[in-house]
Amino acid sequence: MDFLTYPFMQRALLAAVLVGITAPAIGLYLVQRRQALMGDGIGHVAMTGVGLGFLLSTSPVWMATAVSVLGAILMELIRWYGRTRGDIALAMLFYGGMAGGVMFINLAPGGSNANLTSYLFGSLSTVSSSDVVAICLLAAFVVLVTLGLRRQMFAVSQDEEFARVTGLPVRALNLLTAVTAAVTVTVAMRVVGLLLVSALMVVPVAAAQQLARSFAATFAIAVAIGVTVTLGGTVTSYYQDVPPGATIVLLTIAAFIVLTALATPLARRRARAASAQRPAADPAERAIPAGRTSADEVGV
Amino acid sequence: MTGTADAEEANMGDSVVTLRQVTAELGARRVLHGIDLTVRRGEVVALLGANGSGKSTTVRTVIGQVPVTGGEIELFGTPRRAFGDWARVGYVPQRTTAAGGVPATVTEVVSAGRLSRTRFGLFRKADREAVHHALELVGLADRAKDSVNALSGGQHQRVLIARALAARPELLIMDEPMAGVDLASQEVLAGTLREQVAGGATVLLVLHELGPLKPLIDRAVVLRDGRVVHDGPPEGAAASGHDHVHPHAPHQASDSIRTGLPL
């Protein structure tokens, strides 16, 4: 445990824990909305923010936050208005964001793509004290939204059309989800990197789903997995000199595979118990596969 | 209560839902061409019509999911834009599943319907009791802690209806509640609806055919190409000069109106 005595490791572990909590917490709602890849898109857009930060000699973390929040709002507006050509517009936003990042960082005095690499794949050992302050503040916002507004966020993510009729401010909550996802991307940027951040939003949730039957349990298990893998990956990278971002993501995928293997017999036993409990559970009834849920697909 | 949609009579009655010359577009296509519709307190009104006739769009303009391009909508006598008392409205959207992308229990899904009665989403004992009561109404109280993924198609629909009932609404708006529902669940749903109507609820529902709900329905409004072509007793829906076809015949002509009435 000698690594705990190094200040850079203390900062790295704190940042890792915060990412382990926040990324699965907002990822849960993104998966529920079937927007699992939104984090990836925001990550691309955030590159322009990092590049601008270098160009203007300001903090890349705060600049990336500003740009990715704007990008996320734009994505939500595209989803809202441009239904037919939405995917094309999103593609342009993503790749425009990536190209902008590369361009700005090369224009920056003394800047090169080497600077960008630490943001693309994470660079835990270079997390500064001011980075930690920024990460703490941003993480507090994410926790406040995902936990404090969980019933509202659940309702909107589960069924937007229905949520409207409960009087919830659906558009405001959609924007809040997008902004929170953007903030989470910049929280995670220094730890796992912009290109891998989406994995930490989605894979712990997918792994938790193998065990959980309720939303609350999925939330708790996903965050537990997130914290375990970020801490485990950080410590591993200290001892083995391997890149922390990649280590964390590979650990997450390993957790998914292990939990899936464990859960398969569990699910079978549950199904058997359920059918034993209700022997003739309406043979006429048939399960309809989950598919048509988008409000956009409802016929007129 | 089953009179014609005489505009003057509509103004005199205690109107819960009012549409006046409502037009709406989906994309660039005009889907509603001036819908007039009034639902008075305690009435059960069925919106009928073929696919594409605009019946789902009509109810979705009422709840604000589809923006209107012209005309007026009122809920409980208040213009819809100014209406904020959503706990009085229960809505069952057109769905084949109550599940989202993440596992959720039956109770968690139905609890979303109670949000309109809470302050800042904080649940009290009365709210939890209301959720439990709604599950009892649809006969799913014993499945409260099960994942919705473990339910059958008919049970999904019952969850969606319980969610709408959790706020104890005065007005129920249902979009094809019987679609894809097995016979056993259809009977449960018809029974639930009967209790709600007996308790004084007002109901506006979109149906493909009247089917097992026919005895409950006071008035049928038939749409065709975004216009009202019949507004009156359900028996008249078939005789309003439009195609009537047997509901169980395969491959209907796309513009035929299925009322489910005997030939």
XYZ file of C-alpha atoms in Angstrom:
563
model
C 0.000 0.000 0.000
C 3.025 2.301 -0.335
C 1.379 3.976 -3.338
C -0.968 5.810 -0.966
C 1.924 7.972 0.230
C 2.494 9.558 -3.184
C 0.427 12.722 -3.750
C 0.044 11.978 -7.477
C -1.403 8.561 -6.592
C -3.765 10.078 -4.029
C -5.061 12.429 -6.709
C -5.282 9.623 -9.234
C -7.240 7.364 -6.868
C -9.649 10.149 -5.916
C -10.275 10.937 -9.579
C -10.690 7.234 -10.315
C -13.316 6.747 -7.580
C -15.293 9.763 -8.778
C -15.267 8.453 -12.343
C -16.272 5.006 -11.112
C -19.339 6.535 -9.475
C -20.406 9.113 -12.042
C -19.889 7.315 -15.357
C -22.193 4.338 -14.594
C -24.677 6.630 -12.779
C -25.455 8.721 -15.873
C -24.776 5.786 -18.196
C -27.688 3.983 -16.567
C -30.142 6.572 -17.912
C -28.464 6.638 -21.323
C -28.814 2.852 -21.594
C -32.417 3.115 -20.419
C -33.076 5.599 -23.243
C -31.246 3.333 -25.685
C -28.696 6.089 -26.301
C -25.751 4.013 -25.147
C -23.363 5.594 -27.641
C -24.146 9.178 -26.701
C -21.107 9.293 -24.395
C -18.903 8.338 -27.315
C -20.310 11.183 -29.406
C -19.788 13.702 -26.631
C -16.229 12.424 -26.227
C -15.517 13.291 -29.858
C -16.978 16.765 -29.456
C -14.988 17.366 -26.258
C -11.764 17.103 -28.309
C -12.487 20.504 -29.782
C -12.710 21.834 -26.229
C -9.345 20.334 -25.297
C -7.785 21.827 -28.441
C -9.324 25.219 -27.709
C -8.010 25.037 -24.143
C -4.470 24.636 -25.439
C -4.917 27.288 -28.121
C -6.280 29.876 -25.677
C -3.929 28.752 -22.861
C -6.842 28.095 -20.489
C -7.691 24.924 -18.578
C -8.430 22.134 -21.057
C -10.788 20.506 -18.497
C -13.065 23.523 -18.162
C -12.884 24.303 -21.878
C -13.755 20.698 -22.715
C -16.664 20.923 -20.269
C -17.995 24.053 -21.956
C -17.671 22.667 -25.477
C -19.075 19.220 -24.688
C -22.033 20.735 -22.833
C -22.773 22.856 -25.915
C -22.312 19.782 -28.110
C -24.666 17.708 -25.938
C -27.332 20.407 -26.058
C -26.936 20.529 -29.833
C -27.306 16.728 -30.014
C -30.498 16.894 -27.949
C -31.896 19.643 -30.184
C -31.030 17.598 -33.299
C -32.846 14.621 -31.765
C -35.815 16.884 -31.068
C -36.153 18.667 -34.391
C -34.350 16.811 -37.136
C -35.877 13.381 -36.864
C -35.305 12.198 -40.414
C -31.741 13.418 -40.993
C -30.731 13.287 -37.334
C -28.060 10.623 -37.715
C -26.281 12.518 -40.505
C -26.250 15.700 -38.433
C -24.857 13.801 -35.456
C -22.123 12.239 -37.607
C -21.060 15.700 -38.770
C -21.044 16.962 -35.192
C -18.901 14.056 -33.964
C -16.287 14.136 -36.703
C -16.305 17.913 -36.846
C -15.554 17.888 -33.113
C -12.680 15.455 -33.584
C -11.185 17.322 -36.540
C -11.553 20.618 -34.680
C -9.600 19.226 -31.740
C -6.697 18.069 -33.904
C -6.688 21.391 -35.799
C -6.758 23.670 -32.736
C -4.071 21.783 -30.873
C -1.721 22.018 -33.848
C -2.398 25.749 -34.119
C -1.627 26.196 -30.429
C 1.866 27.535 -29.671
C 4.059 24.544 -28.918
C 1.088 22.224 -29.248
C 1.219 18.859 -30.942
C -0.870 15.739 -31.139
C 1.239 14.370 -28.291
C -0.678 16.704 -25.950
C -3.927 15.335 -27.265
C -2.950 11.727 -26.584
C -3.138 12.153 -22.816
C -6.742 13.323 -23.210
C -7.673 10.657 -25.757
C -6.501 7.719 -23.664
C -6.260 9.217 -20.185
C -3.211 10.114 -18.165
C -3.877 9.573 -14.492
C -0.376 10.317 -13.254
C -0.500 13.861 -14.634
C -3.755 14.824 -12.886
C -2.985 18.144 -11.195
C -4.475 19.599 -8.018
C -6.594 22.037 -10.016
C -7.814 19.119 -12.146
C -8.897 17.350 -8.960
C -10.849 20.393 -7.796
C -12.606 20.594 -11.167
C -13.326 16.852 -11.161
C -14.764 16.998 -7.611
C -17.109 19.876 -8.444
C -18.294 18.293 -11.671
C -18.769 14.882 -10.033
C -20.872 16.449 -7.264
C -23.178 17.887 -9.924
C -23.528 14.490 -11.633
C -24.344 12.699 -8.357
C -26.867 15.373 -7.409
C -28.725 14.952 -10.707
C -28.591 11.179 -11.077
C -29.537 10.448 -7.469
C -31.565 13.472 -6.431
C -33.771 13.454 -9.526
C -33.821 9.676 -9.990
C -37.618 9.322 -10.104
C -37.981 12.104 -12.662
C -35.019 10.884 -14.706
C -36.372 7.324 -14.576
C -39.821 8.412 -15.802
C -38.466 10.472 -18.698
C -35.935 7.843 -19.750
C -38.445 4.999 -19.498
C -41.284 6.615 -21.472
C -40.941 10.205 -22.623
C -44.481 10.419 -23.972
C -45.989 9.252 -20.701
C -43.722 11.508 -18.639
C -45.174 14.493 -20.479
C -48.636 13.638 -19.139
C -47.372 13.487 -15.565
C -46.560 17.170 -15.987
C -42.785 16.687 -15.872
C -40.703 19.278 -17.777
C -39.649 16.657 -20.345
C -37.508 18.913 -22.523
C -35.685 20.392 -19.552
C -35.004 16.918 -18.170
C -33.758 15.718 -21.576
C -31.382 18.669 -21.731
C -30.296 18.023 -18.157
C -29.512 14.400 -19.057
C -27.447 15.533 -22.041
C -25.591 18.154 -19.991
C -24.924 15.670 -17.182
C -23.552 13.160 -19.684
C -21.292 15.869 -21.107
C -20.028 16.802 -17.650
C -19.349 13.133 -16.902
C -17.289 12.829 -20.079
C -14.980 15.599 -18.921
C -14.801 14.134 -15.409
C -13.672 10.825 -16.918
C -11.451 12.378 -19.583
C -8.257 12.454 -17.480
C -8.828 8.949 -16.112
C -9.881 6.732 -19.021
C -9.634 9.187 -21.913
C -12.205 10.582 -24.317
C -12.165 7.569 -26.616
C -12.806 5.067 -23.823
C -15.158 7.045 -21.575
C -18.292 5.576 -23.141
C -17.205 2.072 -22.119
C -17.305 3.072 -18.462
C -20.799 4.519 -18.917
C -22.246 1.476 -20.644
C -20.403 -1.726 -19.698
C -20.913 -1.566 -15.882
C -24.642 -1.051 -16.511
C -24.730 -3.981 -18.921
C -22.897 -6.129 -16.353
C -25.255 -5.067 -13.542
C -28.264 -5.990 -15.688
C -27.113 -9.599 -15.635
C -27.765 -9.766 -11.898
C -30.463 -7.194 -11.135
C -34.201 -7.286 -11.600
C -34.938 -3.758 -10.416
C -33.748 -0.347 -11.508
C -32.508 0.503 -8.010
C -30.408 -2.669 -7.841
C -29.007 -2.064 -11.327
C -27.964 1.421 -10.214
C -26.223 0.161 -7.061
C -24.463 -2.770 -8.733
C -23.320 -0.679 -11.713
C -21.742 1.936 -9.432
C -20.119 -0.801 -7.322
C -18.621 -2.342 -10.468
C -17.522 1.097 -11.678
C -15.660 1.932 -8.464
C -14.092 -1.535 -8.278
C -12.684 -1.436 -11.800
C -11.444 2.158 -11.677
C -9.628 1.562 -8.382
C -8.377 -1.838 -9.521
C -7.194 -0.447 -12.853
C -5.408 2.481 -11.230
C -3.558 0.318 -8.743
C -2.701 -2.238 -11.436
C -1.248 0.480 -13.636
C 0.910 1.648 -10.701
C 2.465 -1.770 -10.190
C 2.580 -3.041 -13.757
C 3.286 0.173 -15.671
C 0.360 -0.351 -18.066
C -1.944 2.434 -19.319
C -4.707 2.951 -16.692
C -7.527 3.812 -19.141
C -7.108 0.638 -21.157
C -6.639 -1.434 -17.989
C -9.872 -0.079 -16.491
C -11.889 -0.741 -19.637
C -10.537 -4.274 -20.043
C -11.285 -4.977 -16.365
C -14.856 -3.728 -16.896
C -15.360 -6.046 -19.844
C -13.896 -8.918 -17.815
C -16.389 -8.132 -15.032
C -19.180 -8.241 -17.593
C -18.094 -11.661 -18.875
C -17.701 -13.115 -15.363
C -21.077 -11.784 -14.190
C -22.796 -13.041 -17.326
C -21.343 -16.505 -16.763
C -22.475 -16.431 -13.128
C -25.903 -15.026 -13.896
C -26.984 -17.502 -16.536
C -27.657 -20.362 -14.067
C -29.192 -17.826 -11.675
C -31.663 -16.624 -14.307
C -32.524 -20.219 -15.158
C -33.225 -21.015 -11.524
C -35.405 -17.904 -11.203
C -37.380 -18.849 -14.293
C -37.904 -22.359 -12.933
C -39.034 -20.999 -9.566
C -41.420 -18.613 -11.296
C -43.008 -21.311 -13.424
C -43.314 -23.621 -10.393
C -45.025 -20.854 -8.465
C -47.515 -20.190 -11.246
C -48.010 -23.530 -12.973
C -50.559 -22.620 -15.644
C -49.696 -18.958 -16.024
C -52.158 -18.281 -18.837
C -50.868 -20.445 -21.648
C -52.693 -18.147 -24.057
C -50.402 -15.284 -23.102
C -47.231 -14.904 -25.032
C -44.237 -12.740 -24.323
C -43.797 -9.941 -26.799
C -40.159 -9.077 -27.395
C -39.086 -5.646 -26.270
C -38.673 -3.672 -29.411
C -41.146 -0.988 -30.253
C -40.725 1.531 -27.541
C -39.695 4.699 -29.252
C -42.451 7.261 -29.258
C -41.420 8.131 -32.795
C -42.461 4.780 -34.106
C -46.070 4.868 -33.006
C -48.419 4.765 -35.952
C -50.823 7.564 -36.651
C -74.863 11.611 -22.980
C -74.722 9.924 -26.342
C -76.087 12.816 -28.348
C -74.572 14.170 -31.534
C -71.596 16.469 -31.428
C -73.723 19.535 -31.798
C -71.396 22.450 -31.135
C -73.944 24.279 -29.017
C -74.661 21.235 -26.903
C -70.949 20.712 -26.453
C -70.555 24.202 -25.042
C -73.375 23.680 -22.607
C -72.140 20.341 -21.224
C -69.395 19.914 -18.649
C -66.659 19.425 -21.215
C -63.495 17.556 -20.196
C -61.762 17.411 -23.593
C -62.525 19.880 -26.368
C -60.914 20.064 -29.797
C -61.948 22.809 -32.203
C -60.760 22.691 -35.808
C -57.458 21.118 -34.765
C -54.890 20.632 -37.512
C -51.507 18.922 -37.132
C -48.605 17.852 -39.306
C -46.118 15.020 -39.023
C -43.041 15.984 -40.969
C -44.354 17.905 -43.960
C -47.541 15.843 -44.212
C -50.776 17.226 -42.838
C -52.335 14.461 -40.751
C -55.272 16.226 -39.112
C -57.558 18.435 -41.208
C -59.665 20.276 -38.653
C -60.809 17.843 -35.942
C -63.811 18.794 -33.799
C -64.270 16.581 -30.772
C -65.871 16.999 -27.372
C -65.778 14.564 -24.469
C -68.084 15.446 -21.587
C -67.735 14.407 -17.964
C -68.502 10.731 -17.404
C -68.573 9.902 -21.098
C -66.726 7.003 -22.721
C -65.760 8.001 -26.257
C -64.032 5.693 -28.734
C -61.943 7.077 -31.594
C -62.127 4.665 -34.501
C -60.568 4.606 -37.937
C -58.159 2.764 -40.171
C -54.370 2.959 -39.821
C -53.278 6.416 -40.864
C -56.663 8.024 -40.240
C -55.167 10.253 -37.526
C -56.717 8.750 -34.395
C -53.426 8.326 -32.506
C -52.240 11.741 -33.660
C -55.468 13.248 -32.330
C -54.906 11.999 -28.776
C -51.234 12.861 -28.999
C -52.119 16.481 -29.765
C -54.342 16.443 -26.664
C -51.437 15.421 -24.417
C -49.025 17.767 -26.196
C -46.737 15.164 -27.742
C -47.641 16.321 -31.265
C -47.713 20.110 -31.746
C -50.862 21.542 -33.316
C -50.614 23.850 -36.313
C -54.099 25.300 -35.921
C -57.271 25.185 -33.843
C -57.788 24.995 -30.100
C -57.561 22.265 -27.482
C -59.016 22.532 -24.001
C -58.654 20.191 -21.027
C -61.166 20.655 -18.186
C -62.104 24.009 -19.727
C -58.509 25.315 -19.697
C -56.523 25.893 -22.907
C -54.036 23.029 -23.132
C -51.009 25.306 -23.174
C -52.063 26.770 -19.835
C -53.185 23.432 -18.387
C -50.977 22.223 -15.538
C -53.152 19.923 -13.458
C -51.848 16.732 -15.051
C -52.680 14.533 -12.059
C -56.279 14.668 -13.359
C -55.217 12.947 -16.578
C -54.150 9.310 -16.907
C -52.532 8.316 -20.189
C -51.861 4.903 -21.699
C -49.603 5.310 -24.746
C -49.555 2.882 -27.636
C -46.913 0.352 -26.634
C -46.224 -3.342 -26.856
C -43.942 -3.257 -23.836
C -43.596 -1.460 -20.532
C -39.859 -2.223 -20.409
C -37.013 0.201 -21.064
C -33.344 -0.453 -21.732
C -32.629 -1.218 -18.057
C -34.429 -3.760 -15.816
C -37.208 -2.302 -13.684
C -39.798 -3.855 -11.411
C -43.526 -3.556 -11.954
C -43.709 -1.242 -8.927
C -40.940 1.001 -10.251
C -42.697 1.439 -13.601
C -46.125 2.066 -12.057
C -44.631 4.530 -9.539
C -43.768 6.849 -12.433
C -47.513 7.393 -12.830
C -47.732 8.743 -9.302
C -45.149 11.511 -9.843
C -47.823 14.026 -10.776
C -49.237 13.765 -7.233
C -45.890 14.186 -5.455
C -43.792 17.202 -4.575
C -40.322 17.020 -6.126
C -40.780 13.275 -6.614
C -40.774 12.484 -2.885
C -42.961 9.451 -2.155
C -45.052 9.229 1.015
C -47.005 6.318 2.417
C -50.164 7.411 0.594
C -48.276 7.371 -2.716
C -46.987 3.842 -2.165
C -50.504 2.746 -1.244
C -51.907 4.325 -4.392
C -49.351 2.437 -6.509
C -50.286 -0.819 -4.772
C -53.980 -0.103 -5.271
C -53.441 0.548 -8.990
C -51.711 -2.826 -9.272
C -54.649 -4.474 -7.509
C -57.041 -2.880 -10.005
C -55.302 -4.633 -12.905
C -54.741 -7.867 -10.966
C -50.950 -7.649 -10.814
C -50.416 -7.020 -7.079
C -48.680 -10.393 -6.750
C -46.156 -9.436 -9.447
C -45.242 -6.084 -7.851
C -41.594 -6.976 -7.256
C -41.044 -8.890 -10.491
C -39.097 -7.421 -13.370
C -41.374 -6.228 -16.169
C -39.164 -8.238 -18.522
C -40.670 -11.388 -17.009
C -44.237 -10.425 -17.988
C -46.341 -11.468 -20.969
C -47.633 -9.030 -23.589
C -51.030 -8.704 -21.957
C -49.455 -8.121 -18.558
C -47.282 -5.350 -20.032
C -50.467 -3.580 -21.090
C -51.925 -4.038 -17.604
C -48.769 -2.438 -16.127
C -49.186 0.539 -18.467
C -52.802 0.932 -17.375
C -51.898 0.629 -13.684
C -49.320 3.378 -14.248
C -52.034 5.626 -15.672
C -54.350 4.844 -12.731
C -51.728 5.448 -10.023
C -52.541 9.168 -9.827
C -56.298 8.389 -9.578
C -57.133 10.485 -12.656
C -60.543 11.840 -13.623
C -59.820 11.511 -17.335
C -58.293 8.417 -18.915
C -56.796 8.684 -22.392
C -55.850 5.327 -23.885
C -54.216 4.666 -27.237
C -55.076 1.164 -28.468
C -55.064 -0.473 -25.021
C -56.196 -3.785 -26.490
C -53.541 -4.086 -29.201
C -51.597 -7.338 -28.926
C -53.430 -8.340 -25.732
C -54.502 -11.930 -25.169
C -58.088 -12.794 -24.327
C -57.527 -13.271 -20.580
C -55.929 -9.856 -20.217
C -58.586 -8.260 -22.437
C -61.217 -9.371 -19.941
C -59.205 -8.010 -17.007
C -58.759 -4.692 -18.823
C -62.447 -4.448 -19.719
C -63.286 -5.115 -16.055
C -60.824 -2.460 -14.864
C -62.261 0.064 -17.285
C -65.820 -0.799 -16.217
C -64.907 -0.060 -12.582
C -63.315 3.241 -13.553
C -66.383 4.293 -15.539
C -68.669 3.230 -12.690
C -66.532 5.402 -10.410
C -67.221 8.424 -12.621
C -64.128 8.496 -14.825
C -64.226 10.093 -18.251
C -62.568 8.007 -20.964
C -61.238 8.815 -24.425
C -59.781 5.780 -26.122
C -58.366 4.961 -29.512
C -59.500 1.580 -30.784
C -58.989 -0.426 -33.896
C -62.277 -2.204 -33.285
C -64.851 -1.914 -30.535
C -64.426 -5.558 -29.497
C -64.970 -6.485 -25.826
C -65.220 -2.820 -24.776
C -68.299 -2.168 -26.899
C -70.851 -2.304 -24.031
C -68.946 0.468 -22.210
C -68.825 2.937 -25.059
C -71.277 5.831 -25.148
C -70.152 7.414 -28.369
C -67.983 6.504 -31.315
C -66.069 9.071 -33.353
C -64.823 7.729 -36.675
C -61.892 9.408 -38.405
C -60.879 9.094 -42.000
C -57.922 10.880 -43.575
C -57.700 13.245 -40.634
C -61.374 14.246 -40.643
C -64.333 13.250 -38.471
C -66.767 11.254 -40.614
C -69.022 9.970 -37.842
C -69.825 11.175 -34.337
C -72.628 9.386 -32.571
C -73.763 6.147 -30.982
C -71.394 3.238 -31.605
C -74.123 1.374 -33.463
C -74.099 4.114 -36.070
C -70.374 3.963 -36.654
C -70.834 1.156 -39.134
C -73.798 2.705 -40.906
C -72.207 6.079 -41.552
C -71.720 5.344 -45.200
C -68.296 3.765 -44.878
C -66.934 0.351 -45.481
C -67.709 -2.095 -42.789
C -65.719 -5.274 -42.716
C -65.586 -8.238 -40.439
C -62.906 -7.643 -37.792
C -61.374 -11.072 -38.109
C -61.051 -11.177 -41.859
C -57.403 -11.256 -42.934
C -55.834 -8.452 -44.986
C -58.296 -5.613 -44.788
C -58.307 -2.876 -47.345
C -56.171 -0.176 -45.777
C -58.914 2.457 -45.737
C -61.681 0.319 -44.312
C -63.065 1.117 -40.881
C -63.201 -1.783 -38.478
C -65.888 -1.337 -35.905
C -66.220 -4.933 -34.788
C -69.999 -4.683 -35.012
C -72.075 -7.593 -36.319
C -72.846 -7.498 -39.981
